[in-house]
Structures are given as C-alpha cells and as structure tokens.
Coordinates of C-alpha atoms in Angstrom, one line a residue:
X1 CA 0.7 -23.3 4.8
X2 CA 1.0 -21.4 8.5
X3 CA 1.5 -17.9 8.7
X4 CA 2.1 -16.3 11.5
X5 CA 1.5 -13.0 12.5
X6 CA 4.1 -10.4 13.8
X7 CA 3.8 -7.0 15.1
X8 CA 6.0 -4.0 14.8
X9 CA 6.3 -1.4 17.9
X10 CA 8.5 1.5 18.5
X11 CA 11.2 0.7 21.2
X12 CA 10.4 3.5 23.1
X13 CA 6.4 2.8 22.9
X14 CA 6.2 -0.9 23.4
X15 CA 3.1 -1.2 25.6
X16 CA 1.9 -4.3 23.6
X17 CA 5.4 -6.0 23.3
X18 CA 5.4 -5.9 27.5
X19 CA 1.5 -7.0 28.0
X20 CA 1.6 -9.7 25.8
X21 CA 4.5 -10.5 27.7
X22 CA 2.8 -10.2 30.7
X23 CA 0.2 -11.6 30.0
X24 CA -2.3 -8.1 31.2
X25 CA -2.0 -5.2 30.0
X26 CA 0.5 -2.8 31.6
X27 CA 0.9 0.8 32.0
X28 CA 4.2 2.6 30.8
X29 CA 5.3 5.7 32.6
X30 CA 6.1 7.5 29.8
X31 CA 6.6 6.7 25.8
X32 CA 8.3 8.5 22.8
X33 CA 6.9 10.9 20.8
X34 CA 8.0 10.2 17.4
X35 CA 5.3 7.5 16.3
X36 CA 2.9 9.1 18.0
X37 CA 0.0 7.6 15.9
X38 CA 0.7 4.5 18.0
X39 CA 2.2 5.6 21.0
X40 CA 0.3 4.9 24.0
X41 CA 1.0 4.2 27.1
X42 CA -1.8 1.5 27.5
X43 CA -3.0 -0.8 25.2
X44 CA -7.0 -0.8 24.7
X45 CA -8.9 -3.9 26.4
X46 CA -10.1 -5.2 22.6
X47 CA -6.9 -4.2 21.3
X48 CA -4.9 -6.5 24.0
X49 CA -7.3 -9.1 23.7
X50 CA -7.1 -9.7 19.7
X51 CA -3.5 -9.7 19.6
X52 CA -3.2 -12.0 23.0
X53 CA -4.9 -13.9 20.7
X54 CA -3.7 -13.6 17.1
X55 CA -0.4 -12.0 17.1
X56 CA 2.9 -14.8 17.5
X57 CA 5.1 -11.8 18.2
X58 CA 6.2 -8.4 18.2
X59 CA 9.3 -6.7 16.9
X60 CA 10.6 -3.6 18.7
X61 CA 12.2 -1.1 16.3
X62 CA 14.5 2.1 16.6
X63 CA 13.8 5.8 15.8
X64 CA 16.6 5.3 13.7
X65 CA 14.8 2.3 11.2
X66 CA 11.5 4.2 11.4
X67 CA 12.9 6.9 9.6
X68 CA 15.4 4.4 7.4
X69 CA 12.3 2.9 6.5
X70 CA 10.2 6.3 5.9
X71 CA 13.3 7.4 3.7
X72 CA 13.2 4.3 1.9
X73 CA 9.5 4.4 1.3
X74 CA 9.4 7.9 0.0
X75 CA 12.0 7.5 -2.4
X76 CA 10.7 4.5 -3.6
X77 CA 7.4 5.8 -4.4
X78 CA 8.6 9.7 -5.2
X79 CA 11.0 9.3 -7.2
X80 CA 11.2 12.5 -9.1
X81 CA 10.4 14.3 -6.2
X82 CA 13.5 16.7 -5.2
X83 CA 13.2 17.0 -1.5
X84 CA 15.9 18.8 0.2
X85 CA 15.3 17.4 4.0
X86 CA 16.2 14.1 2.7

C-alpha cells in the first residue's frame, strides 16, 4: 500500500503551496488573518525542507470551507450544545 501525503493551506496564506512550487522558499507580501495559527508569510527552513521532502501536495482551501468545516466539526462533536452564532 502507498500513501501519500497531502497538505491543506488557506488560500489566502499559501506560503508552502508556492515554495514547494518553487522549489525555495518564498516570501508573501501579505496573508489572511483568519487561520492565523498557520498563517505566515514564510515557511521555516526545517519546515520547507520536510515537506519538500515528504509532502506529494498541498490543497488550498477558502475562508468559506474553513468555517464549513469548523461548523461541521462542532456540531458533530457538540451536539447538545445550543449555540446561537451558529
């Protein structure tokens, strides 16, 4: 069996998507806010140089299915859990 290995980015923070493109890592000029656990606008030496070597690819992914995906999650594991913002 082969599995691969696929890595998920915001659209508007995709600083790995474009090195591994590349090739090196680049710089962004600027990146979205709302993942901001992983958005940076330059990918860590290490970092870059694992996934150059273990990742197969990255999918980029809106604002709109992060949240679609957050809603999804919640529900899922809060069921019984009225939440008006929802």
């Amino acid at each position: 069996m082969q599995v691969k290995i696929i890595g998920v980015e915001p659209s508007d923070a995709n600083a790995m998507a474009l090195s591994l493109h590349h090739g090196q890592r680049v710089m962004l000029d600027q990146v979205g806010g709302f993942a901001d656990g992983v958005a940076v606008k330059e990918v860590g030496e290490e970092t870059f140089r694992l996934c150059k070597e273990l990742v197969d690819g990255v999918v980029l992914v809106s604002r709109d299915a992060i949240c679609a995906s957050i809603k999804v999650g919640y529900i899922s594991y809060f069921p019984n859990f009225v939440n008006p913002s929802l």
